Short mmCIF file of C-alpha atoms in Angstrom, two decimals:
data_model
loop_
_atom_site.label_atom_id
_atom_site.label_comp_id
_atom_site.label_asym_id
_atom_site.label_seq_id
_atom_site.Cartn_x
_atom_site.Cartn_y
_atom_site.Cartn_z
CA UNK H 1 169.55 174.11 150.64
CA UNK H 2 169.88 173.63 146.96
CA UNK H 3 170.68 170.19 147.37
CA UNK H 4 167.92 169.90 150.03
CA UNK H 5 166.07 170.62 147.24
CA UNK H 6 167.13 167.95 144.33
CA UNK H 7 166.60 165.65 147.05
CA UNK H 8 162.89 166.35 147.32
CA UNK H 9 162.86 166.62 143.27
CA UNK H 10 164.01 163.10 143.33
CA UNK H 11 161.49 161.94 145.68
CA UNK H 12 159.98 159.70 142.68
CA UNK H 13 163.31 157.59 142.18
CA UNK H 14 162.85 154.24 143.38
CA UNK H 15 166.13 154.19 145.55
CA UNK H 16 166.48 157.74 146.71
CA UNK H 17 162.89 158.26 147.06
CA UNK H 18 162.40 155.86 150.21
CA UNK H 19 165.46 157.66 151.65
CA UNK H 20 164.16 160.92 151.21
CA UNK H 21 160.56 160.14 152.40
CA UNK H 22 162.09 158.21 155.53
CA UNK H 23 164.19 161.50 156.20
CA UNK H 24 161.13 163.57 156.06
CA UNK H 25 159.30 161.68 158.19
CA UNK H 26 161.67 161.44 161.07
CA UNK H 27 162.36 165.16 160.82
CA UNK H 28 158.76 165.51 161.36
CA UNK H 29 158.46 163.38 164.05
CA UNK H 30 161.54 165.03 165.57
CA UNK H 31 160.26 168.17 165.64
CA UNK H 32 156.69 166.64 167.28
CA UNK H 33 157.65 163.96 169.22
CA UNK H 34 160.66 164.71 170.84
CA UNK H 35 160.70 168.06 170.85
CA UNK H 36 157.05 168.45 171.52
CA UNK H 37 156.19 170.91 169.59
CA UNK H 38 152.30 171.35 168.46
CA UNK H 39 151.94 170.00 165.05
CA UNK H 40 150.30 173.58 163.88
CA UNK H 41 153.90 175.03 164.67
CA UNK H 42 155.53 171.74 162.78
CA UNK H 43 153.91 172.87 159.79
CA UNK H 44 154.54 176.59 159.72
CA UNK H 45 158.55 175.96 160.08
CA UNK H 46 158.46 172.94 157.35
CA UNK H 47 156.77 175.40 155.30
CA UNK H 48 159.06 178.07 156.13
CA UNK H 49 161.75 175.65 155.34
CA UNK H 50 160.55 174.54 151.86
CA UNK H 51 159.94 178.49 150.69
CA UNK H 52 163.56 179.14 151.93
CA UNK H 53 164.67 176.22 150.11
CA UNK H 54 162.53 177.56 146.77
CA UNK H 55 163.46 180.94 147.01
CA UNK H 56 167.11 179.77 147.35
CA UNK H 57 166.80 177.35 144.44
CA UNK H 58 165.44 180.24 142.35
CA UNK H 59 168.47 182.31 142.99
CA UNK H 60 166.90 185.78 143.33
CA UNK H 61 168.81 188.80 143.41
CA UNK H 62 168.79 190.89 146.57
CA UNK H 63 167.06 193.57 146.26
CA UNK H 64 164.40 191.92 144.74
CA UNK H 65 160.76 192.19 144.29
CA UNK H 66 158.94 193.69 146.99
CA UNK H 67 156.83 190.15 147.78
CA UNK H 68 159.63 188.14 147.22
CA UNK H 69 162.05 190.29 150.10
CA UNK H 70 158.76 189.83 152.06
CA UNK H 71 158.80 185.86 151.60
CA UNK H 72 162.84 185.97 152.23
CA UNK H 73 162.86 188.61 155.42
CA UNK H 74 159.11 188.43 156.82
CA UNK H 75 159.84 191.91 156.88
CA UNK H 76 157.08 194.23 154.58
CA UNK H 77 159.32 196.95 152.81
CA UNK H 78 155.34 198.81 153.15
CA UNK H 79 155.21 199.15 149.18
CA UNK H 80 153.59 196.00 149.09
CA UNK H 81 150.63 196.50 151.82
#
């Protein structure tokens, strides 16, 4: 995930941008096109993807915060609510 990650940080390079735009795009056309799946539910795992790939880049410590082993786990821990 981490490199996932410097991937999308070097998404304003003029060589691996393009590459890393292109790979976006066909992932997302993967997921809608040929896997038919409605674009709401495209978005909610690429956004699930890029908070995994944050909170992995960030390197918490498990256990954490209560909101951040929320955002990991979609579990609430019920200190939180």
């Amino acid at each position: 995930m981490r490199l996932l990650a410097q991937l999308f940080a070097c998404g304003g390079d003029e060589e691996i941008g393009p590459l890393a735009r292109e790979g976006f795009l066909r992932m997302c056309h993967l997921l809608h096109d040929d896997l038919k799946l409605p674009i709401e539910e495209v978005r909610r795992i690429l956004a699930t993807g890029m908070l995994s790939i944050t909170l992995s880049a960030l390197d918490y410590p498990r256990p954490s915060d209560d909101i951040i082993e929320y955002l990991i786990s979609g579990q609430s821990t019920g200190a939180s609510q």
